[in-house]
mmCIF file of C-alpha atoms and ligand atoms in Angstrom:
data_model
loop_
_atom_site.group_PDB
_atom_site.id
_atom_site.type_symbol
_atom_site.label_atom_id
_atom_site.label_comp_id
_atom_site.label_asym_id
_atom_site.label_seq_id
_atom_site.Cartn_x
_atom_site.Cartn_y
_atom_site.Cartn_z
ATOM 1 C CA MET R 1 -18.849 -5.229 -11.729
ATOM 2 C CA ILE R 2 -18.312 -8.367 -9.513
ATOM 3 C CA VAL R 3 -15.543 -10.681 -10.558
ATOM 4 C CA GLY R 4 -14.762 -14.067 -9.033
ATOM 5 C CA VAL R 5 -10.724 -14.445 -8.996
ATOM 6 C CA ILE R 6 -9.404 -17.912 -9.104
ATOM 7 C CA SER R 7 -6.163 -19.774 -9.699
ATOM 8 C CA ASP R 8 -4.332 -23.203 -9.787
ATOM 9 C CA ILE R 9 -7.247 -25.294 -10.419
ATOM 10 C CA HIS R 10 -4.988 -28.217 -11.291
ATOM 11 C CA SER R 11 -7.935 -30.479 -12.422
ATOM 12 C CA ASN R 12 -9.505 -30.863 -9.281
ATOM 13 C CA MET R 13 -13.316 -30.845 -10.909
ATOM 14 C CA GLU R 14 -14.676 -31.041 -7.037
ATOM 15 C CA ALA R 15 -12.817 -27.998 -5.668
ATOM 16 C CA LEU R 16 -13.945 -26.316 -8.536
ATOM 17 C CA ARG R 17 -17.492 -26.823 -8.666
ATOM 18 C CA ASN R 18 -17.959 -25.728 -5.409
ATOM 19 C CA VAL R 19 -16.157 -22.653 -5.692
ATOM 20 C CA LEU R 20 -18.215 -21.611 -8.598
ATOM 21 C CA GLU R 21 -21.224 -23.040 -7.064
ATOM 22 C CA LYS R 22 -20.208 -20.255 -3.844
ATOM 23 C CA LEU R 23 -19.387 -17.535 -6.552
ATOM 24 C CA GLY R 24 -22.922 -17.945 -7.987
ATOM 25 C CA GLU R 25 -23.895 -15.429 -10.764
ATOM 26 C CA VAL R 26 -20.513 -13.482 -10.458
ATOM 27 C CA GLU R 27 -20.260 -11.213 -13.926
ATOM 28 C CA LYS R 28 -17.026 -12.467 -14.791
ATOM 29 C CA ILE R 29 -14.217 -15.113 -13.600
ATOM 30 C CA TRP R 30 -10.439 -14.289 -13.756
ATOM 31 C CA CYS R 31 -8.707 -17.555 -13.642
ATOM 32 C CA LEU R 32 -4.564 -17.157 -13.175
ATOM 33 C CA GLY R 33 -3.230 -20.235 -15.075
ATOM 34 C CA ASP R 34 -2.326 -24.070 -14.074
ATOM 35 C CA ILE R 35 -5.991 -25.192 -14.983
ATOM 36 C CA VAL R 36 -4.558 -28.582 -15.247
ATOM 37 C CA GLY R 37 -1.755 -30.769 -13.591
ATOM 38 C CA TYR R 38 -1.656 -32.999 -10.729
ATOM 39 C CA GLY R 39 -5.535 -33.857 -10.396
ATOM 40 C CA PRO R 40 -7.786 -36.232 -11.917
ATOM 41 C CA GLU R 41 -9.685 -34.462 -14.310
ATOM 42 C CA PRO R 42 -8.351 -32.251 -16.649
ATOM 43 C CA ALA R 43 -11.027 -32.351 -19.561
ATOM 44 C CA ARG R 44 -13.773 -31.324 -17.277
ATOM 45 C CA CYS R 45 -11.725 -28.695 -15.963
ATOM 46 C CA ILE R 46 -10.887 -27.178 -19.114
ATOM 47 C CA ASP R 47 -14.733 -27.348 -20.324
ATOM 48 C CA MET R 48 -16.039 -25.552 -17.187
ATOM 49 C CA VAL R 49 -13.397 -22.779 -17.763
ATOM 50 C CA ASN R 50 -13.988 -22.617 -21.627
ATOM 51 C CA SER R 51 -17.105 -20.104 -21.678
ATOM 52 C CA PRO R 52 -17.133 -16.384 -22.095
ATOM 53 C CA ARG R 53 -17.540 -15.345 -18.400
ATOM 54 C CA PHE R 54 -14.299 -16.672 -17.786
ATOM 55 C CA GLU R 55 -10.657 -14.974 -18.744
ATOM 56 C CA CYS R 56 -8.072 -17.019 -18.151
ATOM 57 C CA ILE R 57 -4.340 -17.081 -18.308
ATOM 58 C CA VAL R 58 -1.533 -19.689 -19.367
ATOM 59 C CA GLY R 59 0.317 -21.391 -16.407
ATOM 60 C CA ASN R 60 3.759 -23.561 -16.199
ATOM 61 C CA HIS R 61 1.491 -26.831 -15.972
ATOM 62 C CA ASP R 62 -0.744 -25.851 -18.970
ATOM 63 C CA LEU R 63 2.653 -25.170 -21.083
ATOM 64 C CA CYS R 64 3.707 -28.662 -19.832
ATOM 65 C CA ILE R 65 0.774 -30.126 -21.295
ATOM 66 C CA LEU R 66 1.124 -28.359 -24.499
ATOM 67 C CA GLN R 67 5.271 -29.347 -24.400
ATOM 68 C CA GLU R 68 5.861 -25.384 -24.670
ATOM 69 C CA ILE R 69 8.055 -25.537 -21.262
ATOM 70 C CA ASP R 70 11.181 -27.056 -20.184
ATOM 71 C CA PHE R 71 10.394 -30.040 -18.523
ATOM 72 C CA GLY R 72 13.424 -30.548 -16.720
ATOM 73 C CA SER R 73 12.158 -27.215 -14.588
ATOM 74 C CA PHE R 74 9.326 -29.862 -13.075
ATOM 75 C CA ASN R 75 9.822 -32.654 -10.371
ATOM 76 C CA LEU R 76 9.250 -36.006 -11.590
ATOM 77 C CA ASP R 77 5.890 -36.353 -9.844
ATOM 78 C CA ALA R 78 4.473 -33.388 -11.353
ATOM 79 C CA LEU R 79 5.731 -34.227 -14.788
ATOM 80 C CA ARG R 80 4.196 -37.859 -14.642
ATOM 81 C CA ALA R 81 0.829 -36.055 -13.520
ATOM 82 C CA CYS R 82 1.322 -33.603 -16.816
ATOM 83 C CA LEU R 83 1.543 -36.787 -19.022
ATOM 84 C CA ILE R 84 -1.311 -38.605 -17.416
ATOM 85 C CA ASN R 85 -3.353 -35.193 -17.887
ATOM 86 C CA LYS R 86 -2.078 -35.011 -21.454
ATOM 87 C CA ASN R 87 -3.756 -38.447 -22.381
ATOM 88 C CA LYS R 88 -6.970 -37.476 -21.204
ATOM 89 C CA LEU R 89 -7.192 -33.876 -23.373
ATOM 90 C CA ASP R 90 -8.250 -34.275 -27.132
ATOM 91 C CA GLU R 91 -7.657 -31.557 -29.559
ATOM 92 C CA LYS R 92 -10.140 -29.305 -28.570
ATOM 93 C CA HIS R 93 -8.677 -29.152 -24.849
ATOM 94 C CA LEU R 94 -5.538 -28.399 -26.066
ATOM 95 C CA SER R 95 -6.333 -26.127 -28.626
ATOM 96 C CA PHE R 96 -8.221 -24.111 -25.507
ATOM 97 C CA LEU R 97 -5.020 -23.945 -23.427
ATOM 98 C CA ARG R 98 -2.664 -22.980 -26.986
ATOM 99 C CA SER R 99 -5.127 -19.810 -27.136
ATOM 100 C CA LEU R 100 -4.449 -18.402 -23.402
ATOM 101 C CA PRO R 101 -2.259 -15.542 -23.188
ATOM 102 C CA ARG R 102 0.481 -15.580 -20.627
ATOM 103 C CA THR R 103 -0.415 -11.894 -19.160
ATOM 104 C CA THR R 104 -3.970 -9.803 -19.615
ATOM 105 C CA GLU R 105 -5.559 -6.520 -18.562
ATOM 106 C CA PRO R 106 -9.081 -7.474 -18.085
ATOM 107 C CA PHE R 107 -9.753 -4.186 -16.384
ATOM 108 C CA PRO R 108 -8.178 -1.127 -16.521
ATOM 109 C CA GLY R 109 -5.171 -0.843 -14.062
ATOM 110 C CA ILE R 110 -5.348 -4.641 -13.210
ATOM 111 C CA ALA R 111 -3.275 -6.994 -14.678
ATOM 112 C CA LEU R 112 -3.278 -10.938 -14.246
ATOM 113 C CA VAL R 113 -0.003 -13.264 -15.010
ATOM 114 C CA HIS R 114 0.277 -16.543 -13.541
ATOM 115 C CA GLY R 115 4.142 -16.104 -11.961
ATOM 116 C CA SER R 116 5.103 -12.048 -11.531
ATOM 117 C CA PRO R 117 5.288 -9.602 -14.110
ATOM 118 C CA ARG R 118 9.161 -10.128 -14.427
ATOM 119 C CA ASP R 119 8.721 -14.045 -14.674
ATOM 120 C CA ASP R 120 5.542 -14.809 -16.225
ATOM 121 C CA VAL R 121 5.086 -18.492 -15.176
ATOM 122 C CA TRP R 122 8.324 -19.518 -12.930
ATOM 123 C CA GLU R 123 8.315 -16.934 -10.117
ATOM 124 C CA TYR R 124 6.920 -17.657 -6.651
ATOM 125 C CA VAL R 125 6.163 -14.376 -5.027
ATOM 126 C CA ILE R 126 5.866 -14.967 -1.478
ATOM 127 C CA SER R 127 7.862 -12.110 0.250
ATOM 128 C CA SER R 128 7.529 -8.818 0.964
ATOM 129 C CA TRP R 129 11.229 -7.665 -0.653
ATOM 130 C CA GLN R 130 9.831 -9.644 -3.860
ATOM 131 C CA ALA R 131 6.592 -7.937 -4.005
ATOM 132 C CA ASN R 132 8.713 -4.502 -3.404
ATOM 133 C CA GLU R 133 10.719 -4.683 -6.439
ATOM 134 C CA ILE R 134 7.903 -5.804 -8.561
ATOM 135 C CA LEU R 135 5.541 -3.232 -7.598
ATOM 136 C CA SER R 136 7.951 -0.554 -7.625
ATOM 137 C CA LYS R 137 8.356 -1.155 -11.618
ATOM 138 C CA THR R 138 4.936 -2.050 -12.213
ATOM 139 C CA LYS R 139 2.099 0.724 -13.575
ATOM 140 C CA SER R 140 -0.862 -1.679 -12.819
ATOM 141 C CA VAL R 141 -2.419 -0.689 -9.546
ATOM 142 C CA ILE R 142 -3.283 -4.203 -8.964
ATOM 143 C CA THR R 143 -1.855 -7.349 -10.291
ATOM 144 C CA PHE R 144 -2.810 -10.675 -9.459
ATOM 145 C CA VAL R 145 -0.439 -13.778 -9.014
ATOM 146 C CA GLY R 146 -0.862 -17.611 -8.731
ATOM 147 C CA HIS R 147 1.617 -20.078 -8.916
ATOM 148 C CA SER R 148 2.648 -20.245 -5.228
ATOM 149 C CA HIS R 149 -1.058 -21.574 -4.160
ATOM 150 C CA ILE R 150 -0.619 -19.431 -1.169
ATOM 151 C CA PRO R 151 -3.383 -16.685 -0.751
ATOM 152 C CA LEU R 152 -1.433 -13.338 0.083
ATOM 153 C CA ILE R 153 -1.893 -9.641 -0.009
ATOM 154 C CA PHE R 154 1.025 -6.923 -0.717
ATOM 155 C CA MET R 155 0.546 -3.647 -0.678
ATOM 156 C CA LYS R 156 2.887 -0.600 -1.604
ATOM 157 C CA PRO R 157 1.872 2.433 -0.445
ATOM 158 C CA GLY R 158 3.732 5.443 -2.520
ATOM 159 C CA SER R 159 7.393 5.316 -2.326
ATOM 160 C CA ALA R 160 7.006 2.996 1.219
ATOM 161 C CA ALA R 161 8.449 -0.146 1.311
ATOM 162 C CA ALA R 162 5.635 -3.242 0.177
ATOM 163 C CA ARG R 163 4.326 -5.235 3.356
ATOM 164 C CA ILE R 164 1.961 -8.079 3.669
ATOM 165 C CA ALA R 165 -1.798 -7.027 4.219
ATOM 166 C CA PRO R 166 -3.274 -8.972 7.063
ATOM 167 C CA LEU R 167 -5.931 -11.559 5.156
ATOM 168 C CA PHE R 168 -9.044 -12.725 7.164
ATOM 169 C CA GLU R 169 -11.707 -14.925 5.652
ATOM 170 C CA GLU R 170 -15.239 -13.212 4.814
ATOM 171 C CA VAL R 171 -13.745 -9.671 5.271
ATOM 172 C CA THR R 172 -14.147 -7.246 3.161
ATOM 173 C CA ILE R 173 -10.750 -5.161 2.324
ATOM 174 C CA ASP R 174 -10.617 -1.718 0.559
ATOM 175 C CA LEU R 175 -8.222 -0.965 -1.949
ATOM 176 C CA SER R 176 -8.952 2.144 -2.828
ATOM 177 C CA ARG R 177 -6.257 3.823 -1.063
ATOM 178 C CA GLU R 178 -4.553 7.014 -2.871
ATOM 179 C CA ASN R 179 -1.447 5.964 -4.453
ATOM 180 C CA THR R 180 -1.084 2.214 -3.467
ATOM 181 C CA LYS R 181 -0.426 -0.636 -5.507
ATOM 182 C CA TYR R 182 -1.284 -4.632 -4.692
ATOM 183 C CA LEU R 183 0.084 -7.841 -5.826
ATOM 184 C CA ILE R 184 -2.538 -10.032 -4.726
ATOM 185 C CA ASN R 185 -2.619 -14.215 -4.735
ATOM 186 C CA PRO R 186 -6.514 -15.449 -4.580
ATOM 187 C CA GLY R 187 -4.480 -19.116 -3.394
ATOM 188 C CA SER R 188 -5.432 -22.330 -5.087
ATOM 189 C CA VAL R 189 -8.720 -23.919 -5.908
ATOM 190 C CA GLY R 190 -7.368 -27.340 -6.617
ATOM 191 C CA GLN R 191 -4.115 -28.062 -4.064
ATOM 192 C CA PRO R 192 -3.895 -25.367 -1.340
ATOM 193 C CA ARG R 193 -0.122 -25.055 -0.429
ATOM 194 C CA ASP R 194 -1.337 -23.051 3.051
ATOM 195 C CA GLY R 195 -1.956 -25.666 5.591
ATOM 196 C CA ASP R 196 -5.733 -25.049 4.681
ATOM 197 C CA PRO R 197 -7.312 -27.975 2.632
ATOM 198 C CA ARG R 198 -10.052 -26.167 1.320
ATOM 199 C CA ALA R 199 -10.337 -24.355 -1.833
ATOM 200 C CA SER R 200 -8.998 -20.764 -1.856
ATOM 201 C CA TYR R 201 -10.660 -17.835 -4.029
ATOM 202 C CA MET R 202 -11.608 -14.026 -3.740
ATOM 203 C CA VAL R 203 -13.994 -11.732 -5.018
ATOM 204 C CA LEU R 204 -13.453 -8.272 -6.364
ATOM 205 C CA ASN R 205 -15.914 -5.243 -6.471
ATOM 206 C CA THR R 206 -14.652 -2.981 -9.604
ATOM 207 C CA ARG R 207 -17.027 -0.574 -8.770
ATOM 208 C CA GLU R 208 -16.174 0.140 -4.816
ATOM 209 C CA PHE R 209 -12.401 -1.729 -5.589
ATOM 210 C CA THR R 210 -13.074 -4.036 -2.678
ATOM 211 C CA LEU R 211 -11.735 -7.399 -2.417
ATOM 212 C CA THR R 212 -13.117 -10.232 -0.258
ATOM 213 C CA TYR R 213 -11.220 -13.467 0.551
ATOM 214 C CA HIS R 214 -12.863 -16.949 0.666
ATOM 215 C CA ARG R 215 -12.233 -20.705 1.524
ATOM 216 C CA VAL R 216 -14.958 -23.216 0.559
ATOM 217 C CA GLU R 217 -14.748 -27.130 1.372
ATOM 218 C CA TYR R 218 -14.954 -29.755 -1.176
ATOM 219 C CA PRO R 219 -14.962 -33.636 -0.964
ATOM 220 C CA VAL R 220 -10.939 -33.872 -0.857
ATOM 221 C CA GLU R 221 -11.727 -38.132 -0.404
ATOM 222 C CA THR R 222 -13.664 -38.239 -4.037
ATOM 223 C CA THR R 223 -11.126 -36.182 -5.711
ATOM 224 C CA GLN R 224 -8.358 -38.559 -3.791
ATOM 225 C CA GLU R 225 -10.048 -41.880 -5.049
ATOM 226 C CA LYS R 226 -10.057 -40.414 -8.811
ATOM 227 C CA MET R 227 -6.253 -39.744 -8.394
ATOM 228 C CA ARG R 228 -5.739 -43.551 -7.512
ATOM 229 C CA GLN R 229 -7.642 -44.626 -10.379
ATOM 230 C CA GLU R 230 -5.908 -42.483 -12.681
ATOM 231 C CA GLY R 231 -2.641 -43.783 -11.511
ATOM 232 C CA LEU R 232 -1.440 -40.592 -10.333
ATOM 233 C CA PRO R 233 1.651 -40.173 -7.783
ATOM 234 C CA GLN R 234 0.853 -40.807 -4.132
ATOM 235 C CA SER R 235 2.324 -37.923 -2.861
ATOM 236 C CA LEU R 236 0.053 -35.687 -4.901
ATOM 237 C CA ILE R 237 -2.822 -37.503 -3.320
ATOM 238 C CA ASN R 238 -1.953 -37.542 -0.114
ATOM 239 C CA ARG R 239 -1.055 -33.717 0.235
ATOM 240 C CA LEU R 240 -4.618 -32.451 -0.805
ATOM 241 C CA ALA R 241 -5.626 -33.905 2.836
ATOM 242 C CA TYR R 242 -3.310 -31.381 4.466
ATOM 243 C CA GLY R 243 -3.229 -28.525 2.405
ATOM 244 C CA VAL R 244 0.563 -28.617 1.545
HETATM 245 ZN ZN1 ZN W 1 0.027 -24.500 -9.851
#
């Protein structure tokens, strides 16, 4: 099976549309949460992922809209965006978000979670020592996470310490090494934070157990203009141009 792995769409329809166009006819798309928040088009993004081809889990911004998370943990701009997004959603959209699990195993040995297996919506896994602690305890061969908006692959071979694996665009990585576990973040579709404004995603081949990392351009200015019209915070508008 060929699977698109995406995360952190954040109501950015232009970015999502271009990623889906590039993914083409892949059999499945796994989405690691934060469909909404920050961006201008939450309803359209939910409509685009609300299909049998998608397997989605919930993220902290989705839970914010559902008022199922502590608001005190969000910064003011994120919270303002959450409230603006919420006003654009009807009951059908909210019940879709409500239906999403916090974690799932869409394929044997592969787990999806927004933050990390030990803190499902809040932990940002960005260091090897975090990955090492997590991968020492997890049973899954691959754990896909989102939340940090930074594309990363950590690998832990046997009892050796986890380390970051090099990541190059359009280069296919072999994940079939014996006795090795992986923690992988596909990066963010709608608000990348690694200094590259292009939308980020990955493609997994479950037959060969290989993974390819991709970036795709989208019309950032169009999204920014829509954000202005929605009255979203200026700092959130600015950051899209720089990928921060
Ligand atoms: Zn996010």
